[in-house]
Structures are given as structure tokens and as C-alpha cells.
Coordinates of C-alpha atoms in Angstrom, one line a residue:
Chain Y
X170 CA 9.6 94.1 -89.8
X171 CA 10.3 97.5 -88.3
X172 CA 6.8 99.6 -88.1
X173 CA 6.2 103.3 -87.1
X174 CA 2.4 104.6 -86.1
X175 CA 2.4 108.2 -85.8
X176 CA -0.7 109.2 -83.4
X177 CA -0.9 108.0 -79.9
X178 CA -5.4 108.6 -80.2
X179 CA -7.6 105.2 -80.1
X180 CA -6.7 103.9 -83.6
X181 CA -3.0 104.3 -83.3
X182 CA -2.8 102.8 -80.0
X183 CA -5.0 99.9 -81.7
X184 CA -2.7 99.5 -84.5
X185 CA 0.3 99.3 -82.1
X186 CA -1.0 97.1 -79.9
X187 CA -2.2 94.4 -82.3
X188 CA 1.0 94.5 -84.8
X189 CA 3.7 94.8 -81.4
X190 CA 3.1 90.9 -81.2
X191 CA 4.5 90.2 -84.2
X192 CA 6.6 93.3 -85.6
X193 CA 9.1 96.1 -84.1
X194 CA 6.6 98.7 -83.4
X195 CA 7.2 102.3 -82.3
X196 CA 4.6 104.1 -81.4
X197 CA 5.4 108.5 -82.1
X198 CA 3.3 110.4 -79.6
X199 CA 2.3 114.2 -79.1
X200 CA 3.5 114.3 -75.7
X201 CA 6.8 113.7 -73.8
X202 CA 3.9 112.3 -71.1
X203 CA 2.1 109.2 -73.2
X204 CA 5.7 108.2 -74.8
X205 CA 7.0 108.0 -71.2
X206 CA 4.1 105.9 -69.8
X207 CA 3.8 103.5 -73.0
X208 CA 7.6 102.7 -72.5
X209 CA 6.6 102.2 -68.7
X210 CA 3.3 100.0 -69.3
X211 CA 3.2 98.5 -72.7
X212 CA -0.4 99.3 -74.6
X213 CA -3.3 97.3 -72.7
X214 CA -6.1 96.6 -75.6
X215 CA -9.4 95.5 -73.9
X216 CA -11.5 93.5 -75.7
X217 CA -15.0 91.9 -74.9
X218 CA -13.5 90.8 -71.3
X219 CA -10.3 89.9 -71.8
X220 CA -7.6 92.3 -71.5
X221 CA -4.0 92.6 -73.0
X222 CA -1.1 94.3 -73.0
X223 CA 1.4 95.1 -75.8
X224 CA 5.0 96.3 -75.1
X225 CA 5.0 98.9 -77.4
X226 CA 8.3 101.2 -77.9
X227 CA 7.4 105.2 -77.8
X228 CA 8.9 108.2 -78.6
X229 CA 7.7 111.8 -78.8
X230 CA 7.2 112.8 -82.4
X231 CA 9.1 116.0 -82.4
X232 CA 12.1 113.1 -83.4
X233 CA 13.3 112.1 -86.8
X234 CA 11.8 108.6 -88.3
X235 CA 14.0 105.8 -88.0
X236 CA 13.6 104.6 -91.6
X237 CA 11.1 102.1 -90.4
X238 CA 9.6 99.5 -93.7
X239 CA 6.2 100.7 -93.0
X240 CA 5.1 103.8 -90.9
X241 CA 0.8 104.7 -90.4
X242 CA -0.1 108.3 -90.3
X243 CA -3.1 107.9 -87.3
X244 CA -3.8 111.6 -86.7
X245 CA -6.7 113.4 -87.1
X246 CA -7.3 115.2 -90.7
X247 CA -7.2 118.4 -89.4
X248 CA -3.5 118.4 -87.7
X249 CA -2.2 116.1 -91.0
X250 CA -0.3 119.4 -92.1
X251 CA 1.4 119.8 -88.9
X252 CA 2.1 117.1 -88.1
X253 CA 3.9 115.9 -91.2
X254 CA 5.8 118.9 -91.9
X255 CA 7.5 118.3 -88.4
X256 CA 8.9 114.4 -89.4
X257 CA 12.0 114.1 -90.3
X258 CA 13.7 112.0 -92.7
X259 CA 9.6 110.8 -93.7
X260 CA 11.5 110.0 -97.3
X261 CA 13.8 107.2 -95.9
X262 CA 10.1 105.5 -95.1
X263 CA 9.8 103.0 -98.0
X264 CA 5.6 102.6 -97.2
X265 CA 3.5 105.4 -95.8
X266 CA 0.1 104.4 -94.8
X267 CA -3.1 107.2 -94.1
X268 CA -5.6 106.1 -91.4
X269 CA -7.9 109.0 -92.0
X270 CA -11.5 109.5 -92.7
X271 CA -12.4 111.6 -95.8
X272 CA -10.3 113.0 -98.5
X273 CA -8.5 115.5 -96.8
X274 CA -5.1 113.5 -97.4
X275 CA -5.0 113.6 -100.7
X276 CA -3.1 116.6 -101.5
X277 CA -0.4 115.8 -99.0
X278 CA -0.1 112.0 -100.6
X279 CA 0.8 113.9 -104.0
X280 CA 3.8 115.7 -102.4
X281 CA 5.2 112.6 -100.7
X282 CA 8.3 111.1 -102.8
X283 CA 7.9 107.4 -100.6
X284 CA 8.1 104.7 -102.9
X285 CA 4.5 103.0 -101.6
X286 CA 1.6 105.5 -100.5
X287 CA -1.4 103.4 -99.2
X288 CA -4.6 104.8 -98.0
X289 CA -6.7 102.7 -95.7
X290 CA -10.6 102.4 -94.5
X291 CA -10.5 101.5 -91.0
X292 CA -14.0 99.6 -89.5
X293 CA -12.5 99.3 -86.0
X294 CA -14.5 100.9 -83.8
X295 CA -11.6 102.0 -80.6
X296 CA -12.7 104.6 -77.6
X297 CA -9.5 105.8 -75.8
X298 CA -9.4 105.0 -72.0
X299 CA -6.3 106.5 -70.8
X300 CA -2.9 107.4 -72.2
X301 CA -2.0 103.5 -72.5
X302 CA -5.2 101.7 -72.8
X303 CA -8.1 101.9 -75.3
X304 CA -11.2 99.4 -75.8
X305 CA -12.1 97.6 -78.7
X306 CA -15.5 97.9 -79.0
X307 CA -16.0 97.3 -82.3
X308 CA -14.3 94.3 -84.4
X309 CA -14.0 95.3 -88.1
X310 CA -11.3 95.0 -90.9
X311 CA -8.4 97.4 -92.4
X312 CA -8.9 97.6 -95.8
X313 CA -5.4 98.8 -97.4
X314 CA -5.7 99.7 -101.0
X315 CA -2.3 101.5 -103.2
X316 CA -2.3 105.1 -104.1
X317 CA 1.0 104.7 -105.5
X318 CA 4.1 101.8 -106.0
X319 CA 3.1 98.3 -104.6
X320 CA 2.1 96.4 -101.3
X321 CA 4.5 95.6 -98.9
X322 CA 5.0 91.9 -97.5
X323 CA 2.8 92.1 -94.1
X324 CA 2.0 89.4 -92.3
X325 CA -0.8 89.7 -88.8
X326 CA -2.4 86.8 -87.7
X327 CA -4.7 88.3 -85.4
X328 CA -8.2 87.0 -85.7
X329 CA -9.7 90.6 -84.3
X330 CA -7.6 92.7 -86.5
X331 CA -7.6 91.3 -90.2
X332 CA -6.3 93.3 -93.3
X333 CA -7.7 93.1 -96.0
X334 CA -6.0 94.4 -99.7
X335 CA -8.1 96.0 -102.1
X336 CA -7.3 97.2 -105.4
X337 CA -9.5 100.3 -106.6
X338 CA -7.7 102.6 -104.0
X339 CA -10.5 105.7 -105.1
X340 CA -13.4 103.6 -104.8
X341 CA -12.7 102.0 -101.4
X342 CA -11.8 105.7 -100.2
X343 CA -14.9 107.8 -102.0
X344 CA -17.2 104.5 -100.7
X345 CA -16.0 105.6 -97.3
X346 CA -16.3 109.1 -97.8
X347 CA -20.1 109.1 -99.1
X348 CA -21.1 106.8 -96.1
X349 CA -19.3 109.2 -93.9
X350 CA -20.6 111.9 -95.6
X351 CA -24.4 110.9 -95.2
X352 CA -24.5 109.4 -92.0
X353 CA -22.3 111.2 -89.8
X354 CA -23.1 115.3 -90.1
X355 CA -27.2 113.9 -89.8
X356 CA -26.3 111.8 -86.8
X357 CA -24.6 115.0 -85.2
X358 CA -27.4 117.6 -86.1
X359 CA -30.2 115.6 -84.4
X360 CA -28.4 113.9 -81.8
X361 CA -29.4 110.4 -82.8
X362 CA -27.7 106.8 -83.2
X363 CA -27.0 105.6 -86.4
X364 CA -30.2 103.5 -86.7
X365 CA -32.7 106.3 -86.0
X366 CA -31.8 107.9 -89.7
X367 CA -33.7 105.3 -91.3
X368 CA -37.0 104.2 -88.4
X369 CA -37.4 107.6 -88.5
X370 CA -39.5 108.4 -91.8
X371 CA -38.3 112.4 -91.7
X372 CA -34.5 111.8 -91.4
X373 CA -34.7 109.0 -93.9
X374 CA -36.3 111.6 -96.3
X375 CA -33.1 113.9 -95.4
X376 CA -30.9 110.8 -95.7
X377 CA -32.4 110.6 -99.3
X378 CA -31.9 114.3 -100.4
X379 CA -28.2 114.4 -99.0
X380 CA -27.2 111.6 -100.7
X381 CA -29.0 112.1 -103.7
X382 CA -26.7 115.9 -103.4
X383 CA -23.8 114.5 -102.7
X384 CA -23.5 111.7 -105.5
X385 CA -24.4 113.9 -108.4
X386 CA -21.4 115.4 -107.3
X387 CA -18.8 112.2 -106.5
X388 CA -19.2 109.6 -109.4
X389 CA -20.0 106.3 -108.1
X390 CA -22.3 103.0 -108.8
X391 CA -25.7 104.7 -107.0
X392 CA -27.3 101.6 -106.3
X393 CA -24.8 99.8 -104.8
X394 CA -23.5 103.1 -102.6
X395 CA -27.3 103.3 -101.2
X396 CA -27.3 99.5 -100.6
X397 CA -23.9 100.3 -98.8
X398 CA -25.0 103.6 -96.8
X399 CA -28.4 101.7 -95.7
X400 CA -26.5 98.7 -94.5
X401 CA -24.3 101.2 -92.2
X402 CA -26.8 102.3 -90.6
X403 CA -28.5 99.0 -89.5
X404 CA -25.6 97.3 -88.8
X405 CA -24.6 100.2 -87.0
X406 CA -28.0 100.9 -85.8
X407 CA -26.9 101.5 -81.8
X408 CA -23.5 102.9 -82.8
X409 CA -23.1 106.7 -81.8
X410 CA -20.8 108.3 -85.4
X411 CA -17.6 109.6 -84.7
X412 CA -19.0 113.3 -85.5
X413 CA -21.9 113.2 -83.3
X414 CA -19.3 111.8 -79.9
X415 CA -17.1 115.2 -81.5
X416 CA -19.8 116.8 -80.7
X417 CA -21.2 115.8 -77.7
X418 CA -17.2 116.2 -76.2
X419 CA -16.8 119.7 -77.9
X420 CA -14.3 118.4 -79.9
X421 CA -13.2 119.5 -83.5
X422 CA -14.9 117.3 -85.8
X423 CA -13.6 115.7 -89.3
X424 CA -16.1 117.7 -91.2
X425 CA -13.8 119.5 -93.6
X426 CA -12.1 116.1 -95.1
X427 CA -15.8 114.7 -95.4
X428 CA -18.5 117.9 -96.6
X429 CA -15.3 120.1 -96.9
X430 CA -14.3 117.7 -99.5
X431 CA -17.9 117.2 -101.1
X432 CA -18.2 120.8 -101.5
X433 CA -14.8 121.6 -103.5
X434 CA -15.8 119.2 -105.6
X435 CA -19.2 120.0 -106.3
X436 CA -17.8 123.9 -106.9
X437 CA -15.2 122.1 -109.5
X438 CA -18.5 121.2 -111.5
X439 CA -20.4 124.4 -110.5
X440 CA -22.9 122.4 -108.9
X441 CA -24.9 123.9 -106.5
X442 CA -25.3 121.7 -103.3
X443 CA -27.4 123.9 -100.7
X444 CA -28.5 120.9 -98.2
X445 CA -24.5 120.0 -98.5
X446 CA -23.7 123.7 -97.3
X447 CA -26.1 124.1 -94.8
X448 CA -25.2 121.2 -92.7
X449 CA -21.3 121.5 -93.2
X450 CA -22.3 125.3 -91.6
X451 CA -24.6 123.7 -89.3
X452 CA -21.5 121.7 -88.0
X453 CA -18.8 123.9 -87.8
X454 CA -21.2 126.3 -85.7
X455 CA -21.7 123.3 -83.5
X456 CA -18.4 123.1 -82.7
X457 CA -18.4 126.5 -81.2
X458 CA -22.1 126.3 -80.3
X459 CA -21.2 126.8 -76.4
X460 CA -18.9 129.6 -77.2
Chain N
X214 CA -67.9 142.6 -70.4
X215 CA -68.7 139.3 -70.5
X216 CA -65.4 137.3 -71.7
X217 CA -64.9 134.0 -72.7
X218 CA -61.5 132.2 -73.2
X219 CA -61.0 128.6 -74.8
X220 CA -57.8 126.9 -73.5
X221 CA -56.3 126.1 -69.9
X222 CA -52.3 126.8 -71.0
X223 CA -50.0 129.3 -70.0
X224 CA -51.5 132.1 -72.3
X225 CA -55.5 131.0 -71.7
X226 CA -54.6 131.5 -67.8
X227 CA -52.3 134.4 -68.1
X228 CA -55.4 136.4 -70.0
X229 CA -57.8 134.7 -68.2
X230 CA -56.1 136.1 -64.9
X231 CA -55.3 139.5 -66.0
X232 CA -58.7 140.2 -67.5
X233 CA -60.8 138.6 -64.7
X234 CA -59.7 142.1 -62.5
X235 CA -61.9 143.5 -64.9
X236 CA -64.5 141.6 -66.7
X237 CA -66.4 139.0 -65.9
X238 CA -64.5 135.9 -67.6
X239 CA -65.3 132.2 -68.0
X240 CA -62.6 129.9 -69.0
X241 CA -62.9 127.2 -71.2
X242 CA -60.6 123.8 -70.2
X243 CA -59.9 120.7 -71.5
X244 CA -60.2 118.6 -68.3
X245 CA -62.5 118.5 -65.6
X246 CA -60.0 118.4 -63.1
X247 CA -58.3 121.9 -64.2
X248 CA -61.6 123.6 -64.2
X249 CA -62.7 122.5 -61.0
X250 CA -59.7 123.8 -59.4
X251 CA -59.8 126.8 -60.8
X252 CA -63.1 127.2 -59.4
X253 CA -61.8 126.1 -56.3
X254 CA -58.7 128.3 -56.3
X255 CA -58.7 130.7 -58.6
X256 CA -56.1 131.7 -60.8
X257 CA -52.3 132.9 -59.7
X258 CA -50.2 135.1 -61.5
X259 CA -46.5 135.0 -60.0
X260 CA -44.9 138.0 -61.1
X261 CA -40.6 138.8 -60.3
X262 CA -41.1 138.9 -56.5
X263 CA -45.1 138.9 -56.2
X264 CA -47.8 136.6 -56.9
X265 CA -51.4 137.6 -57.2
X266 CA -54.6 135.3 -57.5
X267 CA -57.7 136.1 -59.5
X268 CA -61.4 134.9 -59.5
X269 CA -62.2 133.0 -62.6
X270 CA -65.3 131.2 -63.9
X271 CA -64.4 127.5 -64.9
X272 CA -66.2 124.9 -67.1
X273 CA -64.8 121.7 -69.3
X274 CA -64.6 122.6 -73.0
X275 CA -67.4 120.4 -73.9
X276 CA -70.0 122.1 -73.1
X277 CA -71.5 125.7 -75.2
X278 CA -70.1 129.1 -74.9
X279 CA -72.5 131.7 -73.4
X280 CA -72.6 134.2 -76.1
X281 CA -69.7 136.1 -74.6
X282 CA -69.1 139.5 -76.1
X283 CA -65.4 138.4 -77.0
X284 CA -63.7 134.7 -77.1
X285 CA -60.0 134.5 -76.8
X286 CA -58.9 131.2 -78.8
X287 CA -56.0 130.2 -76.5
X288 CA -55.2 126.7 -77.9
X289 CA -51.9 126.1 -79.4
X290 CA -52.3 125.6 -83.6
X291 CA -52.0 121.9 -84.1
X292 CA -55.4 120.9 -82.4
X293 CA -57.7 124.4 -83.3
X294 CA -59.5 122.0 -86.1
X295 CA -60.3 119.6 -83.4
X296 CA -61.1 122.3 -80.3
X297 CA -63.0 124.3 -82.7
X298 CA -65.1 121.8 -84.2
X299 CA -66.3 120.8 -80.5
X300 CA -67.3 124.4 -79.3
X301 CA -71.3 124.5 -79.9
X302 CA -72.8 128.2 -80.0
X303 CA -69.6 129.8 -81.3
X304 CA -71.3 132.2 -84.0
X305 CA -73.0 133.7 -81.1
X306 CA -70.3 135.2 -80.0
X307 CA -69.6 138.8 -80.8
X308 CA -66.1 138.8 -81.8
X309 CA -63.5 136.2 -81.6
X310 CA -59.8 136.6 -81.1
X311 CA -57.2 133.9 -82.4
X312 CA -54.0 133.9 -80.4
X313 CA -51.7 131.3 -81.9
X314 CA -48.4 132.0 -83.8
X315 CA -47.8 131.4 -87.2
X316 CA -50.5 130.9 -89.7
X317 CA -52.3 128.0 -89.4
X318 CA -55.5 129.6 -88.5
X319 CA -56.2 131.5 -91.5
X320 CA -58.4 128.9 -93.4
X321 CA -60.6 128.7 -89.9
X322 CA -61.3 132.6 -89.9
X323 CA -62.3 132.5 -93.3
X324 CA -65.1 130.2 -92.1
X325 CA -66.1 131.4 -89.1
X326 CA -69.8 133.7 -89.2
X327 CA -69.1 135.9 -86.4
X328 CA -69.3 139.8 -86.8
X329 CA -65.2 140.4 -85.4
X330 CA -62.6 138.4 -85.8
X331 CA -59.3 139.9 -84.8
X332 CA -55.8 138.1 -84.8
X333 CA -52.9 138.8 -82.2
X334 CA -49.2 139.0 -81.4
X335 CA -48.5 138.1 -78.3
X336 CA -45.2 139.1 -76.8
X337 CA -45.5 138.2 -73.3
X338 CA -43.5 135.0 -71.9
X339 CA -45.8 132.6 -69.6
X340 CA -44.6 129.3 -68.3
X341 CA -47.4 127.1 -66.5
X342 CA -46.5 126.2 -63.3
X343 CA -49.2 123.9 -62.6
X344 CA -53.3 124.0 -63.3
X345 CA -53.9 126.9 -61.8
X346 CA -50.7 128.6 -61.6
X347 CA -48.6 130.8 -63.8
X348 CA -44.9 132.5 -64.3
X349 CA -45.1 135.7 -66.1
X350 CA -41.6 135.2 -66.9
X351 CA -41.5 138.4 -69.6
X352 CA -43.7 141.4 -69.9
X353 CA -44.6 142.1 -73.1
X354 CA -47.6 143.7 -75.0
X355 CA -50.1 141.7 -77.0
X356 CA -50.8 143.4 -79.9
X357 CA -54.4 143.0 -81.9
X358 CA -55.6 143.9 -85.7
X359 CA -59.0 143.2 -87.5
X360 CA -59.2 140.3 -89.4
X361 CA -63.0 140.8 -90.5
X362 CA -65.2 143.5 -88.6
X363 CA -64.4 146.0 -86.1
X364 CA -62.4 146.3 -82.6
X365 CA -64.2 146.3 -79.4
X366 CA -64.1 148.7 -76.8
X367 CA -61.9 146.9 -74.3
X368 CA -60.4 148.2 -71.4
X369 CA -57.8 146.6 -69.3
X370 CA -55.8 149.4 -67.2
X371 CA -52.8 146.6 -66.5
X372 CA -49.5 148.2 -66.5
X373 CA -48.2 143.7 -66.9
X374 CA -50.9 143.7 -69.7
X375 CA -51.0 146.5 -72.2
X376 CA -53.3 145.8 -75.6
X377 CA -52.1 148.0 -78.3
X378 CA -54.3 147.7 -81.9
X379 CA -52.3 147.5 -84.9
X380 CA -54.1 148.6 -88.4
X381 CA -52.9 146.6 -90.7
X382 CA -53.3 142.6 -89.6
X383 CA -51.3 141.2 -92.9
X384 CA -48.3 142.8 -91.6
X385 CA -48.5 142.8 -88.2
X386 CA -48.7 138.6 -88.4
X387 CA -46.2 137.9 -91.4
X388 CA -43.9 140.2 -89.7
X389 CA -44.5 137.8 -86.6
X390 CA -44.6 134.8 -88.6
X391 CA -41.2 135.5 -90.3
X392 CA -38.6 136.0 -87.6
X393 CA -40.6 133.2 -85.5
X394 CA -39.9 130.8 -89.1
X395 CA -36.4 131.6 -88.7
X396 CA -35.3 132.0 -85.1
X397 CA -37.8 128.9 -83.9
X398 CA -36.5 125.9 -86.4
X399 CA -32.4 127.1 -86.2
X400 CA -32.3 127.4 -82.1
X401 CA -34.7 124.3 -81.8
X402 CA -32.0 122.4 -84.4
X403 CA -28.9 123.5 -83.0
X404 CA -30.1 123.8 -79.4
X405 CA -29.3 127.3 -78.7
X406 CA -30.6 130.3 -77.1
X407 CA -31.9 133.3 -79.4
X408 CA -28.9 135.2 -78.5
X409 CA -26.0 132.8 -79.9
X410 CA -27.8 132.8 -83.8
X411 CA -26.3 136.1 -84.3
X412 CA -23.1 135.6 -82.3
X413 CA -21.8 132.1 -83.7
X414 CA -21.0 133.3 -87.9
X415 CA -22.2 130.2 -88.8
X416 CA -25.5 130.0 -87.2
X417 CA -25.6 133.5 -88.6
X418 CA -24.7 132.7 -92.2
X419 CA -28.1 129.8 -91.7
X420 CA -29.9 133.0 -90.7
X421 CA -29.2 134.9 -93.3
X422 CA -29.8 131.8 -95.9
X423 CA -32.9 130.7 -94.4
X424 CA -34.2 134.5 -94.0
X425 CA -33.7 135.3 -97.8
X426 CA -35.5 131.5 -98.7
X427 CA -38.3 132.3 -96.4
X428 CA -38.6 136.7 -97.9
X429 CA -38.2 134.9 -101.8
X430 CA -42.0 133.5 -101.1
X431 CA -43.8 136.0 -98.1
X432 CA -43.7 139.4 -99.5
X433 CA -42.7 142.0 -96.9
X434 CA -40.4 144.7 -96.7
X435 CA -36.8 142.8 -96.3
X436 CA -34.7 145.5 -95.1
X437 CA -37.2 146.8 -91.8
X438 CA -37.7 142.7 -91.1
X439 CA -34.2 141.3 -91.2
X440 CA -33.6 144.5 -88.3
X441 CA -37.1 143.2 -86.7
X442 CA -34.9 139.4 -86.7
X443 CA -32.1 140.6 -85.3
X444 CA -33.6 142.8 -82.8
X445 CA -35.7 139.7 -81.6
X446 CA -32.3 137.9 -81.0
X447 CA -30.5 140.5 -79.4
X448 CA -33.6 141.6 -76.9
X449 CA -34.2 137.9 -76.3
X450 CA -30.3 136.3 -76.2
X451 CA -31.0 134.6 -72.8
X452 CA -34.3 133.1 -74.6
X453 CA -34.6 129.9 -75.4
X454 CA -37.5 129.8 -78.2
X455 CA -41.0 128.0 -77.3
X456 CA -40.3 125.2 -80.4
X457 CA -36.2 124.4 -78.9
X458 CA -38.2 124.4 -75.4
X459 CA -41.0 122.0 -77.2
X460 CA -38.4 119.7 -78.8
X461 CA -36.5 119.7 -75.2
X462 CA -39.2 118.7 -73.5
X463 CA -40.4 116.1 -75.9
X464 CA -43.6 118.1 -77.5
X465 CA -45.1 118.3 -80.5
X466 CA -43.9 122.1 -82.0
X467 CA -45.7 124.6 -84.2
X468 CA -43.5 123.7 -87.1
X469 CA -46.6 123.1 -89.2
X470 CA -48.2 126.6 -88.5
X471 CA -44.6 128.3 -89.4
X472 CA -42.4 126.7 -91.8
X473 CA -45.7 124.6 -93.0
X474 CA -47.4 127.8 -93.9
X475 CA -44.2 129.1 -95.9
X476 CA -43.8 125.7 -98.1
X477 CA -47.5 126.3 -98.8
X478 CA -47.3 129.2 -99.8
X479 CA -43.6 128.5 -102.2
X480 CA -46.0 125.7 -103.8
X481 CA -48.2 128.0 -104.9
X482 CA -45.7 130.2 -106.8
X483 CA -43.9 127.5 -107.8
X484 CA -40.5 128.2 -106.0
X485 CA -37.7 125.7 -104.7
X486 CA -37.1 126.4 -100.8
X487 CA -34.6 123.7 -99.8
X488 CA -33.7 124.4 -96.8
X489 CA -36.6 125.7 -95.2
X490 CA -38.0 122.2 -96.7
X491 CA -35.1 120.5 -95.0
X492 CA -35.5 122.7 -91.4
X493 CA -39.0 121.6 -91.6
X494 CA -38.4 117.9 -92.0
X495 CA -35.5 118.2 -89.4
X496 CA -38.3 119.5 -87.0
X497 CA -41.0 117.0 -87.6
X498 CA -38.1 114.4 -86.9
X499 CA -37.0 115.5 -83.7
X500 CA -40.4 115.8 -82.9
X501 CA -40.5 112.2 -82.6
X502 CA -36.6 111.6 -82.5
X503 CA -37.0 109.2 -79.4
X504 CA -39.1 106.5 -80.5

């Protein structure tokens, strides 16, 4: 099966790795630089302490698609726009898979005329090392669910990288997005693990209002999305979110596909969500707090 | 003059310094140890490039006050009840002078017996070097109205240490009260200095939001205070405030006396403040974010 992975960052360097040992992978980098030393070195993934390497064909993306069976889309939310409108041929893809967090995706999927759209929750946790290596850290699943058409044939028997179908495509993604939504802007404003949001009685309390905010806003089953956000955080408890190591690098963080989402919604209902607005401004000043 | 001052911090020893050139002043520690070497080695004011050391009276808390002719209260908010309730002989004393921020110490003047009470602004930044040692890092004024009673006759010709008496004492604190409830809680959250609430247009839109919250419930005239918060910010960019240097440095902060005060005071009118009630919880977790 011929696979594409757009995004040479931790997750599509994960998902090249593990599917190159059993599928025609090739990996579509930013830079001339990465393509050149994947084609040199293969993709080492390092996991617990064993280490291995992947040979992995790569290409710079400013190329046209080769019309591969299934191609991933594993770039940040926030470059989406560029980055698709600079493939080529994306139509002669017959399944295009999102890796992102949030909702920011969904107005590009609507445009797309593939004949399979998927969107995806990935529970990998992956920290970049260099241009050719990243480490595992965290085994999880891929759950794969179908915006539109069908499921493709797909076939990895890799014990630390499972896939996993689901059918209700907007409740696996808005599941996702809530938990996301909850944990990760309150992780980044204080500066705390995942675990501290609930031993620490005052950010539970916060923990309580925002997602009380946020899901009288984006319909789901309450009980069982509270159950879901509380289990996060304990199993997660000495996990650092995604947002708050944005943050702490000065990097751009996902916030627009995950409170930027919340609060077009909740303006749809003319709902007002204050807490939901201060912290999306809270972290958007953050990432220009230094200057 | 005799004078009396309750509280071994850096604004108990930078008055108790100052004053002692003129007056005849016993300070009032918590510890033995401080107190003794004090007595021992006076107190030291380092100033930009000079350092001066003054002879001060020292004695442990627990003991009476001498029937002083005025009695600075130098202990921060959060433990007055507890100091207060210790001091025997108190309505002796002619006139007492509260020195905390915020507003925590109204309910205590209302019970105290003596013939003055004044409260205070003061603008001067201190930083305790050690027991006996201070840094008058900024030169400011310290600025006193009547709370109950009359002003003294009180001379201190100390270009460092002007006194200026303000008539109206309502004003004079809320105004202080105000820009401290909004500059304090947003650097201590977002771990700025003064200068970058104003600079960033997202700290400044949480300005602007918790500002109009916080002048919805303490009546004042908006206009001349949002110029007063502003003009803080600008004449103290390089700053950070004392509740980010608390929260830095693992303290307990004066949340309670500040944004405590104001959701007192929107209970009693009956008015939602979310986010003022969110900054506030945010504080009193990172307060205690560690463990």
C-alpha cells in the first residue's frame, strides 16, 4: 500500500516510522534539509530502551502527491491552510487522513473532493529529538473514524501503534476537543502537570466552571465527558499538555482549533462564555508574553 | 515622639529606620532573634550607592506596647487578626496607623477604641535584605488619611521619606485598592512585569475586562482611575508586582485583602463577577500550586 504523511514534526515522523515496516511510505517535509537526511538515515523511533530505525522515503513538500492510497495530513492546525493549498494533485489521493487536535479542519475537509476524508484522535504521546529521530514516550492508540466515503483496507501489526476504527466521527472529535479544551489552556496558565488540576481544590473549581462553559455550548453526554476529562488527568497526572510545553518553548500554541473553535460556536448560539474568552486571551498573550 | 511600630518586614524596618532619626521608636518583632539584633545592630537603610544605619528600640511582639503616641501596623493583611489579637495595651495608644494594601483591615478599625486611626498608601518599594537590613529599592511617598479622629503633628524632614495627608481616606484606598486588584492578580497570572499589561493587546484587553468587572461593584470615578491604572503600569514597567513576586517566591499573597474584598462587596449587591471570581481562585491555587 502506497502511504503519504505530510509533516516531518513528532507525530508524522511516528506515523512513518511505524507504517514504513509494512507499507510504501513517503514521508513530505518542510525542508530540502530533513527530506535529505531521512533519505540518508531512515527514521530511528526510540522506545522504552530499544531503539529502531525505519527507512523512510522523503521528499520536500513543495512537490506534487504521487497519488498514494492513503496520505495523513500531520501539520500543525495553524499552517493547515498553507500547507494544503501548496499540494498538488491532493484529488488523485483516494483517502485523506487529519492528525490534528481541535476543530480547526473542518472547513478545509468540506472543500476536499477525495473520495474518503477521515479524521483521527491521536493518544501517542511523541517528543521530537532531531530531524530523523523522535521518542515514544507515550504508547496510546489512533482512533480513525469517517467524515466522509468508507474505510480503506489497512493492515499494522504493531503492538505499540494500534488503530483503532470508530464510527461517530463528531463525537470521537468533539470528545477530544472538550478534553483538550479543559485541560490544556489551565495546564498552560498555571504552569502545572496534568494531575495538579484536580489535587489542587482551586483549579478543580476552575476545571468545573470551564467545562461546565464549554458544554452548554458543544452538545455532548455530560456525565460521561466529565468521567472522560477527570480520567485524563489522572492518567495523565505527570504528563506536561501539549499547550503548556508551547508555551514554555515560545511556540505558537493550538489554541484557535480548540477555544477558537469553542467560542464561534458559542457566538452561533449567542452564548456568552466570559471564562472561555478570558483564557483563549490569556493564551494568545502568552505566546507573545516575552515580546 | 514616642513611636511604636508592629512588624519586623521590609516596611516595619524601612519606617522604623527612617523615623528613629527623629523620634524615639520601639519596634515590635515576631522573633526573638530579629529583635535582639536589632538591638545589637541597629537598623540599615541601603539606598542607590549609600547605606545608612539607625538606632532602634527592639522587643518580641509578645509583650505590651508602651502607650506610644502613634503605632504603625506593619504586618502584611493575612495574619493582622492573629498579630492584633496578641498586642495587650493597644487602646492606649494614641493613634494607630494601618499600613497594609487592600481592604482587609476595615472590619478591625471599626473595632478598635483608640482616639486616631488613620489608614495609608504606601508607595515606596523595600526589599529585606536580611533582619536588620533593607533595600529602598524605589522612593516614593506614603500617603495618610483619617479613618476615625484627627492627624497628629508629625514631622519627619526626610527628603527618602515624605508623608503627605490626603482628606478623603475612602478614595484615597479604593483608588489604591483598584489598580492593585487589577495589575497584582494579571502580572502574578501571566508572570509579567507591570509594564508588558499594557503593551501585549491581549493582556491589555484582560485589563480592560477585569477593570470594568472590578468599577461595576466599587464606585469611583472610572475615567480619572483607569488613567491612575495605566499610569501605575507605565511608571512601574520594569516592576514586577509584590503578589507575582509572592507567587515566585512561593508565599502566600494578599489576594484575600484585594480581589477578596471586591467579591464581598459584588455579594452584597448581588452582581456576577466571573472573572475577578476566576483571577481570585487562579491566585489562591498558585498559591499552593506546588504541593
Amino acid at each position: 500500500m502506497k502511504i503519504g504523511i505530510i509533516g516531518g514534526g513528532s507525530i508524522g515522523l511516528l506515523f512513518a516510522g511505524y507504517l514504513a515496516e509494512y507499507h510504501d511510505v513517503t514521508l513530505y517535509t518542510r525542508t530540502e534539509r530533513q527530506a535529505s537526511e531521512i533519505n540518508q538515515n531512515g527514521v530511528t523511533i526510540d522506545i522504552e530502551n530499544t531503539s529502531n530505525t525505519y527507512r523512510v522515503q522523503a521528499v520536500s513538500s513543495k512537490v506534487s502527491v504521487i497519488g498514494e492510497d492513503i496520505l495523513f495530513i500531520a501539520v500543525k492546525q495553524y499552517i493547515l491552510k498553507d500547507v494544503l493549498s501548496q499540494i498538488k494533485d491532493l484529488e488523485k489521493v483516494q483517502t485523506v487522513c487529519f492528525l490534528q487536535n481541535g476543530m480547526g479542519h473542518l472547513d478545509f475537509m468540506n472543500q476536499l473532493e477525495n473520495t474518503n476524508i477521515l479524521v483521527s484522535v491521536v493518544e501517542h504521546g511523541a517528543l521530537k529529538f532531531n530531524d530523523t529521530t523522535i521518542i515514544h514516550t507515550g504508547i496510546g492508540r489512533t482512533k480513525l473514524a469517517i467524515f466522509k466515503g468508507d474505510f480503506p483496507t489497512f493492515d499494522i501489526p504493531v503492538k505499540e501503534f494500534q488503530i483503532e476504527f470508530q464510527n461517530d466521527w463528531y463525537e470521537m472529535i468533539t470528545s477530544k476537543l472538550i478534553a483538550n479544551a479543559v485541560i490544556n489552556p489551565l495546564t498552560a496558565l498555571y504552569g502545572v502537570k496534568n494531575g495538579r488540576l484536580l489535587q489542587n481544590e482551586y483549579f478543580k473549581n476552575q476545571v468545573r466552571t470551564l467545562f461546565r462553559e464549554i458544554v452548554s455550548v458543544i452538545p455532548c453526554n455530560e456525565e460521561q465527558m466529565w468521567e472522560l476529562v477527570t480520567t485524563i488527568c489522572k492518567n495523565t497526572a505527570q504528563n506536561k499538555s501539549s499547550m503548556l510545553r508551547d508555551i514554555e518553548e515560545g511556540r505558537k500554541t493550538e489554541i484557535d482549533a480548540i477555544l477558537g473553535y469553542v467560542l464561534a460556536e458559542a457566538k452561533k448560539i449567542e452564548r456568552e462564555v466570559a471564562i472561555t474568552q478570558f483564557l483563549y486571551d490569556s493564551i494568545k498573550g502568552m505566546e507573545r508574553r516575552g515580546g
